[in-house]
Tab-separated table of C-alpha atoms in Angstrom:
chain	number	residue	atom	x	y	z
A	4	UNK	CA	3.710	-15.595	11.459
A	5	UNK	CA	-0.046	-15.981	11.345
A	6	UNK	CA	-1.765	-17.252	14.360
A	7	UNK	CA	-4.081	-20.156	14.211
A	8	UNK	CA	-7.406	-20.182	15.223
A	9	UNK	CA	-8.279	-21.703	18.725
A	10	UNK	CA	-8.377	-25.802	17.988
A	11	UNK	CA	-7.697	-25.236	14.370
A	12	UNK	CA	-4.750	-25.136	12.227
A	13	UNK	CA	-6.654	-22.286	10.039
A	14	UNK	CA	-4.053	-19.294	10.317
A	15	UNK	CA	-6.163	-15.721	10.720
A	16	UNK	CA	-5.015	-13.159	8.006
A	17	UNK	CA	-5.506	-9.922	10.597
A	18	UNK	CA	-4.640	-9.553	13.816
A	19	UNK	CA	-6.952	-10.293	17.069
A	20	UNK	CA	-7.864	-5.992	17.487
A	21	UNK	CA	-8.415	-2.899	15.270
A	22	UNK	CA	-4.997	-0.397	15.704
A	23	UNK	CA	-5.721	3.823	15.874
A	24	UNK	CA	-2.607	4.575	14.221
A	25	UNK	CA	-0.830	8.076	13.143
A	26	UNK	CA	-0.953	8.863	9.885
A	27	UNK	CA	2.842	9.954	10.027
A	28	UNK	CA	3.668	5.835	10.582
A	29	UNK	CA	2.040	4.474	7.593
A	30	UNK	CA	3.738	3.997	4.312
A	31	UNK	CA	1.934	3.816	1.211
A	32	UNK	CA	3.184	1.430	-1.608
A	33	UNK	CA	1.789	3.114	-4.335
A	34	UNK	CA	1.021	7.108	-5.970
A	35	UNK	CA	-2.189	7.709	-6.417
A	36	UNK	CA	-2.077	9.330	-10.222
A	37	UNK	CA	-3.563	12.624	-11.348
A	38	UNK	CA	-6.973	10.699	-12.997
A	39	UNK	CA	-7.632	8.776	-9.450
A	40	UNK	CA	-7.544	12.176	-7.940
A	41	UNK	CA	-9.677	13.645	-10.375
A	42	UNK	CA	-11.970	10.801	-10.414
A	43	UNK	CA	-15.490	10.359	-9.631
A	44	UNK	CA	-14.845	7.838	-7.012
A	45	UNK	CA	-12.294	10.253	-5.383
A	46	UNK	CA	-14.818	12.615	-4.916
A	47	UNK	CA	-17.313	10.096	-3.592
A	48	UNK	CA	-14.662	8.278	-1.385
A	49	UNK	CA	-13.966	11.860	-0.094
A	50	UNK	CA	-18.105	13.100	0.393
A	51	UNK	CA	-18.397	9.830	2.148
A	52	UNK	CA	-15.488	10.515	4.847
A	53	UNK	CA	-16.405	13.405	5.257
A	54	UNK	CA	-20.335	12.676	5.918
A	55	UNK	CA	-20.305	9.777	7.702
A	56	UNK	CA	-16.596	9.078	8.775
A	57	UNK	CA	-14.733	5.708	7.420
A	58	UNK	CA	-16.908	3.071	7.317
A	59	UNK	CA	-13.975	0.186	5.851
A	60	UNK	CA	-10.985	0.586	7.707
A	61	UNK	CA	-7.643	1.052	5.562
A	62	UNK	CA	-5.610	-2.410	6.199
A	63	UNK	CA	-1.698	-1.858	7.071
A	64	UNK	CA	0.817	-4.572	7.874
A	65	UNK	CA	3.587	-3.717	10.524
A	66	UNK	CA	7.362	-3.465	8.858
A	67	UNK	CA	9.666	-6.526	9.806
A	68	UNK	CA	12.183	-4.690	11.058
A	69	UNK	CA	9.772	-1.806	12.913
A	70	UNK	CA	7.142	-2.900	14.210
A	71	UNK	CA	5.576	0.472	15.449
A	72	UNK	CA	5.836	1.485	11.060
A	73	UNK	CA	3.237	0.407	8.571
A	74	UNK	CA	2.828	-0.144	4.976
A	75	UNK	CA	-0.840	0.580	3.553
A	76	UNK	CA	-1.798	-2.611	1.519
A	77	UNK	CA	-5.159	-1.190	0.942
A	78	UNK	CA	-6.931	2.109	1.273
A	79	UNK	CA	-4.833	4.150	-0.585
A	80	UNK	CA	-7.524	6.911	-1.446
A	81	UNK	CA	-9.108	7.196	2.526
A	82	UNK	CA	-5.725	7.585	3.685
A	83	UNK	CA	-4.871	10.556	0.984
A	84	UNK	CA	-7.997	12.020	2.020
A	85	UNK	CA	-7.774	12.207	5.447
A	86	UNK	CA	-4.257	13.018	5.385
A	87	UNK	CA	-5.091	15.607	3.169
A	88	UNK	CA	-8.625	16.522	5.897
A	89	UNK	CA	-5.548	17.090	9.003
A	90	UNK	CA	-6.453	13.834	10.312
A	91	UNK	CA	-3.759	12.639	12.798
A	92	UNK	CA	-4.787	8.896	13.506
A	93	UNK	CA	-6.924	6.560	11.471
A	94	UNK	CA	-8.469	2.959	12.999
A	95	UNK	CA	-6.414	0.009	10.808
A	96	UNK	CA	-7.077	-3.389	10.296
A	97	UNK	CA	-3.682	-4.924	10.460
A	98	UNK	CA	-3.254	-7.778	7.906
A	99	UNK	CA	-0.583	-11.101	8.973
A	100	UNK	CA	0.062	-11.615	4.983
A	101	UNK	CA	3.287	-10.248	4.065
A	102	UNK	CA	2.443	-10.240	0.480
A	103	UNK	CA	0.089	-7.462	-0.789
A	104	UNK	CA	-0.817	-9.284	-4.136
A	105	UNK	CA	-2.147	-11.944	-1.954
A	106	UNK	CA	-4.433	-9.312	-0.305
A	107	UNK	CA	-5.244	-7.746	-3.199
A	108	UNK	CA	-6.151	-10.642	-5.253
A	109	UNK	CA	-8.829	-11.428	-2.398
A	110	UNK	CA	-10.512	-7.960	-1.407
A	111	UNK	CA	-12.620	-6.307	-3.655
A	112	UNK	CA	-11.932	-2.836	-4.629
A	113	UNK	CA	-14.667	0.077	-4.673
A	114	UNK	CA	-16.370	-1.319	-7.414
A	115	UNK	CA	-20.249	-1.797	-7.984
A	116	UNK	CA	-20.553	-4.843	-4.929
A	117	UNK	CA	-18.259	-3.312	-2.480
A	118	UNK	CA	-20.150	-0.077	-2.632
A	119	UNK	CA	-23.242	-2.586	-2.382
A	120	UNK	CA	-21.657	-3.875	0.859
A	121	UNK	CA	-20.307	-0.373	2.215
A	122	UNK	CA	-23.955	0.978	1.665
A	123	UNK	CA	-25.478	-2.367	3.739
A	124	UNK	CA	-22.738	-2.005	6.606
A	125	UNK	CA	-23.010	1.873	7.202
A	126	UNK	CA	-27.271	1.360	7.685
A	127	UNK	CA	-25.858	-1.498	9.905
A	128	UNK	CA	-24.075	0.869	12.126
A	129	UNK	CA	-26.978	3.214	12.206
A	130	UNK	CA	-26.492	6.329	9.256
A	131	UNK	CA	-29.403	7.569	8.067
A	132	UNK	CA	-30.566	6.998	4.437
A	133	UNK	CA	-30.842	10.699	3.415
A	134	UNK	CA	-26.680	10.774	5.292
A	135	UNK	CA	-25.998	8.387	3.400
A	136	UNK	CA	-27.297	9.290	0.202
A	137	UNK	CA	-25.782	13.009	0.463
A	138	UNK	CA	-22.308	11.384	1.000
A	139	UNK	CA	-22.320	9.182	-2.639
A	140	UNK	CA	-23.804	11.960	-4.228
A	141	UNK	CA	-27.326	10.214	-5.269
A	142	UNK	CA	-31.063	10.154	-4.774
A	143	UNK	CA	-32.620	8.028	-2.002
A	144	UNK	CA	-34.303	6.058	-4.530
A	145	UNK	CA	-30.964	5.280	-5.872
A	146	UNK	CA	-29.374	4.145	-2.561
A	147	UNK	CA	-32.521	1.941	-1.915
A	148	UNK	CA	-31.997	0.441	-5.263
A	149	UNK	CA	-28.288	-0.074	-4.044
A	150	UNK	CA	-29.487	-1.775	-1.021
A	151	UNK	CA	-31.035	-4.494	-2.984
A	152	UNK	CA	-28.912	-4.602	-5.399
A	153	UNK	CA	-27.713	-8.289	-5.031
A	154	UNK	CA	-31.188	-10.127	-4.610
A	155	UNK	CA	-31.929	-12.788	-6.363
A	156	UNK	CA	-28.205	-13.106	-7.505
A	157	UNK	CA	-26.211	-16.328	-6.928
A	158	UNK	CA	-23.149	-16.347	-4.165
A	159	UNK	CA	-20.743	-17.497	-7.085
A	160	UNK	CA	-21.366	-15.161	-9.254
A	161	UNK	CA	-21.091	-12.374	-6.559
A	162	UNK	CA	-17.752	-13.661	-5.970
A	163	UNK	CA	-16.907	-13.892	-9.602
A	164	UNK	CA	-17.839	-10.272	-10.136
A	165	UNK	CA	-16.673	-8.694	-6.545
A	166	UNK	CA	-13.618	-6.937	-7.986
A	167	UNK	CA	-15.277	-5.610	-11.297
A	168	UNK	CA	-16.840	-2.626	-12.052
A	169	UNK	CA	-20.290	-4.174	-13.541
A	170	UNK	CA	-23.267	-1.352	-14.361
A	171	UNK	CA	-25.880	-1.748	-11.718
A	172	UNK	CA	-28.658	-2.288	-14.996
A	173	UNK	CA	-26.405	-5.408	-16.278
A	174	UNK	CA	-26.744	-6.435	-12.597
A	175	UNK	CA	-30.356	-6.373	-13.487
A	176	UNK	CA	-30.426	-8.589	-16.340
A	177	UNK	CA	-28.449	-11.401	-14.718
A	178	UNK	CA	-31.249	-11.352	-11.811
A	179	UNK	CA	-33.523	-12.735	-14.781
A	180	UNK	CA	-31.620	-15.691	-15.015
A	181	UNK	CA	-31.215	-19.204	-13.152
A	182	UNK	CA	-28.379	-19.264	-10.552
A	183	UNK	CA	-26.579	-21.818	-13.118
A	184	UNK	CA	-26.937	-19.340	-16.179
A	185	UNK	CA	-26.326	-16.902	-13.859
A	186	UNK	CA	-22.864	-18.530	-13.150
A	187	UNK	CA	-22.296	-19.467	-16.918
A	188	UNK	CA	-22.940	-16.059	-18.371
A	189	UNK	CA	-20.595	-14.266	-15.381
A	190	UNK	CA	-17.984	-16.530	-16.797
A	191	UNK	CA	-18.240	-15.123	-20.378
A	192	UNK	CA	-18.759	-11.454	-19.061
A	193	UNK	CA	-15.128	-12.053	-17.818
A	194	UNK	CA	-12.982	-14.037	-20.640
A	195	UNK	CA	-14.799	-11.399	-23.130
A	196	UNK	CA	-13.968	-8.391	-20.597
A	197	UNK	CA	-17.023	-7.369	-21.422
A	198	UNK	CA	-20.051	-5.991	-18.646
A	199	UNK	CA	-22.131	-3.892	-20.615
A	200	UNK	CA	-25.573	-3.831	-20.794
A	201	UNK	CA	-26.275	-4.418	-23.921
A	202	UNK	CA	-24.045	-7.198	-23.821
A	203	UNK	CA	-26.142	-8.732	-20.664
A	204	UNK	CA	-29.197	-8.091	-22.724
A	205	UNK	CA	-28.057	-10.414	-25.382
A	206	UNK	CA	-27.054	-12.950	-23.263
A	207	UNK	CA	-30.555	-13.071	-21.652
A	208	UNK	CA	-32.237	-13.270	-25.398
A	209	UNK	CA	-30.068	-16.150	-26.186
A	210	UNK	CA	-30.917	-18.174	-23.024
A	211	UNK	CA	-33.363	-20.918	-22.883
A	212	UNK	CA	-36.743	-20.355	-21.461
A	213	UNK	CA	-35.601	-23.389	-19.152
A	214	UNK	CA	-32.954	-20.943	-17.721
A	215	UNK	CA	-34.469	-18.083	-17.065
A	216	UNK	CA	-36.909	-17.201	-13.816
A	217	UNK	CA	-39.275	-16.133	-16.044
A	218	UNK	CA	-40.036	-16.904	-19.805
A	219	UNK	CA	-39.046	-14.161	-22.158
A	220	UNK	CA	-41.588	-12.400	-24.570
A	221	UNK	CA	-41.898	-12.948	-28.154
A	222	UNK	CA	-38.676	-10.832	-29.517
A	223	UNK	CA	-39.882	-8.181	-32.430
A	224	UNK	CA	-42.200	-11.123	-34.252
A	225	UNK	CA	-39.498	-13.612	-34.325
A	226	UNK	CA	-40.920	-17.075	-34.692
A	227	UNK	CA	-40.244	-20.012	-32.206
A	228	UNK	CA	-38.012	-21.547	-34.842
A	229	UNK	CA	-35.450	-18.482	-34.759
A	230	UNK	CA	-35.339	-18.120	-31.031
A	231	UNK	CA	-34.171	-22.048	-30.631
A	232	UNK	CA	-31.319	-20.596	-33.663
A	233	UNK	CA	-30.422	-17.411	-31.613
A	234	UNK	CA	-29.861	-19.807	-28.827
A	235	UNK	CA	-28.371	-23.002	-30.647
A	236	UNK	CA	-25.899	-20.108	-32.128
A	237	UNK	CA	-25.182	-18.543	-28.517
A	238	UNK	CA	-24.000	-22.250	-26.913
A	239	UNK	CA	-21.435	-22.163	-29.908
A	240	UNK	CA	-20.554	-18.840	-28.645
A	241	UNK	CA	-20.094	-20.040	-25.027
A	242	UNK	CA	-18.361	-23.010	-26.508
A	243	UNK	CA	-16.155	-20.723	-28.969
A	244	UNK	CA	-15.237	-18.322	-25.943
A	245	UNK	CA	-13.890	-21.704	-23.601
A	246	UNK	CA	-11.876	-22.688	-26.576
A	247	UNK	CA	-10.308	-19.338	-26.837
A	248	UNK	CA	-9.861	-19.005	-22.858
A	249	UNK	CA	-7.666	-22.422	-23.304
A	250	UNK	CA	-5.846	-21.435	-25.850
A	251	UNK	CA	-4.622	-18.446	-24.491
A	252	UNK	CA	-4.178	-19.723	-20.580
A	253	UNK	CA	-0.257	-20.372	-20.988
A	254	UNK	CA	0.261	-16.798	-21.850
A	255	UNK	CA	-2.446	-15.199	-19.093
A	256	UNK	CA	-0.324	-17.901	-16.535
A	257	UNK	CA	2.763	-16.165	-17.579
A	258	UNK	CA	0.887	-12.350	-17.179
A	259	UNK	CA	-0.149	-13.253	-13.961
A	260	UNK	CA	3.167	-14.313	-12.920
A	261	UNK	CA	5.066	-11.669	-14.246
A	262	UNK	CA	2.918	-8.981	-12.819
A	263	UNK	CA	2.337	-10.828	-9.047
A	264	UNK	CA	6.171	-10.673	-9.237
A	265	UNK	CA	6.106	-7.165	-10.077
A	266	UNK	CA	3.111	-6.545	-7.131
A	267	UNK	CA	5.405	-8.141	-4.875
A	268	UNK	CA	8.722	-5.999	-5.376
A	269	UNK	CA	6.370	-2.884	-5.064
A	270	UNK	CA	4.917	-4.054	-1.828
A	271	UNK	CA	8.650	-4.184	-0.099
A	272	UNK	CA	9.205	-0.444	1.100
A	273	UNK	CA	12.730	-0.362	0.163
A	274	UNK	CA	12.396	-0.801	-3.568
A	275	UNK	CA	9.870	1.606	-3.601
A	276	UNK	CA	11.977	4.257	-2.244
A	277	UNK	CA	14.940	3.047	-4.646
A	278	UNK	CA	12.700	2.898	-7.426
A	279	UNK	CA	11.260	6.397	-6.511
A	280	UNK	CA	14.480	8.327	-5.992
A	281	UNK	CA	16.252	6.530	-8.892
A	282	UNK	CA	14.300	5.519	-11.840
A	283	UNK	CA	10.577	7.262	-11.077
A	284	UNK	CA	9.655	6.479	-14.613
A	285	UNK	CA	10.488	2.627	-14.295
A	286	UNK	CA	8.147	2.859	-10.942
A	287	UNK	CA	5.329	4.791	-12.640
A	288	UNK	CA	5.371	1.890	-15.427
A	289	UNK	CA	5.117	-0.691	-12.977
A	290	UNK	CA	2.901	0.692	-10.776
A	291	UNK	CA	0.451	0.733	-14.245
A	292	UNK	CA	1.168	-2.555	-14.643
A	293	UNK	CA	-0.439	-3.402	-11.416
A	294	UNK	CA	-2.983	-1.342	-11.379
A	295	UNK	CA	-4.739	-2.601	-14.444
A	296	UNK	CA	-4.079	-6.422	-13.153
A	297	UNK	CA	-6.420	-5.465	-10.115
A	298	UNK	CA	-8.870	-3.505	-12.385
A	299	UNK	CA	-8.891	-6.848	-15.144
C-alpha cells in the first residue's frame, strides 16, 4: 500500500530511501532483443556507465510474496550492462505501484528530453563537460547545445513530447513559435506520428505572424496574399487532423486497453516464466506489442 504524505492524503509512488541491491535479486520483465543490443543507445547507455557511473537509478518494486526479490519496472538496458560489467549491487529506486504500465505510461524513456534531463542532472552532481561528452559519444558543442535544449519551450509541450524521440533541429523550430502554437502544433506532431523536421518546418511556414516570436521572412517571392492561403489551408489541416483523431478514438481506446492488459500480465513474474518456458514465441509477440505502445 502506498504511504501518504505527512498531512495529506497524496499517496508517494517510491519508497522514503534509495535500496543498493544485488543484481542476483532483481527480475527483469522483459528481453532485451538483438536490435536494442545492437543499438546506438545501447552503446551510449553503456559509454555513459561506464564514464560517469549511473546517473538515473533503475526503479524495482519488491515481490508480494518476497519481499527481499525485485522485479525491474524500468532500466532494463543499465541493469544488462552492469550485469554484463560484473557489477554485484546497483542503487534502486523502489516504486509502491504494483502495475508497471502505470509506471511506464508516466516516465519518459531515453528519448531526446530525458537525455536533455540526464545531461542537466549529471553537471548537477558535478561531471565535467568534456566526461560527459566522451560518455554520449559527441562534441562539447553538442552537449552545450543539449544543455539548452528546452529554452524557450512551453512546460506542456515538454510533457506532451517527454516519451518521444523528437530530432533536436525540430526541437528548434517549435522554439520559433508562441507557447500556444507551440502546444497546438505538438498536438498534430502526435495524431500524425510525425516529428520530422521538415514536417516542423512546414508547420512554422503555415503559422500566423501573430504566433510566432518572431515574424517570418518573405518565403521564395510569395506574395502576402498566398501566405494568408498557406495558412487559411493549414487551420483546415489542424481542423482535418481533430476530425480524424475523433473518429478513430473508439478503436485507439480499445488498443490501449488491450495492450495495458497485455503490459499488465507481463509485469506479474509468474506469467513471464510460464510464458517463457512454454510458449516463448507467444511472449516475444507480446512483449512487441508493448514495446511499440511505449515507443507510440
Amino acid at each position: 500500500m502506498n504511504s501518504p504524505l505527512p498531512g495529506s492524503s497524496v499517496p508517494l509512488s517510491f519508497e522514503g530511501t534509495s535500496l543498493r541491491i544485488p543484481i542476483t535479486e532483481i527480475l527483469p520483465l522483459k528481453q532485451l532483443t538483438s536490435s536494442v543490443l545492437k543499438s546506438v543507445k545501447y552503446a551510449q547507455i553503456a559509454a555513459s556507465i561506464a564514464e560517469v557511473g549511473i546517473i538515473e537509478p533503475p526503479v524495482v518494486i519488491r515481490d508480494r510474496q518476497q519481499p527481499d526479490k525485485f522485479h525491474l519496472l524500468d532500466g532494463h538496458v543499465r541493469l544488462d550492462v552492469l550485469s554484463k560489467n560484473g557489477a554485484a549491487e546497483v542503487v534502486c529506486l523502489v516504486a509502491t505501484e504494483d502495475e508497471a504500465f502505470t509506471y511506464n505510461r508516466r516516465v519518459s524513456r531515453l528519448a531526446t528530453i530525458q537525455e536533455h534531463k540526464m545531461i542537466l542532472k549529471a553537471i548537477e552532481k558535478g561531471v565535467p563537460e568534456e566526461r560527459l561528452a566522451r560518455a554520449l559519444n559527441i562534441n562539447i558543442s553538442s552537449l552545450r547545445h543539449k544543455k539548452t535544449l528546452l529554452e524557450g519551450i512551453c512546460p506542456e509541450v515538454i510533457d506532451m513530447l517527454k516519451e518521444k524521440h523528437v530530432p533536436i533541429n525540430t526541437i528548434g523550430q517549435l522554439k520559433k513559435m508562441k507557447p500556444m502554437r507551440q502546444i497546438e502544433a505538438a498536438g498534430v506532431m502526435i495524431v500524425m506520428n510525425k516529428f520530422t523536421v521538415t514536417y516542423a518546418q512546414s508547420l512554422v511556414a503555415a503559422t500566423s505572424d501573430s504566433m510566432l516570436v518572431s515574424p517570418k521572412k518573405k518565403i521564395g517571392g510569395l506574395t502576402e496574399d498566398q501566405l494568408i492561403l498557406m495558412e487559411q489551408e493549414a487551420a483546415a489541416l489542424d481542423r482535418e487532423v481533430k476530425t480524424i483523431e475523433q473518429d478513430y478514438g473508439v478503436d485507439h481506446l480499445d488498443l490501449v486497453l488491450a495492450v495495458g492488459y497485455l503490459t499488465r500480465l507481463l509485469a506479474n513474474a509468474r506469467v513471464v516464466r510460464h510464458l517463457a518456458q512454454s510458449h516463448p514465441d507467444i511472449l516475444s509477440e507480446f512483449q512487441k506489442l508493448t514495446d511499440l505502445r511505449r515507443a507510440a
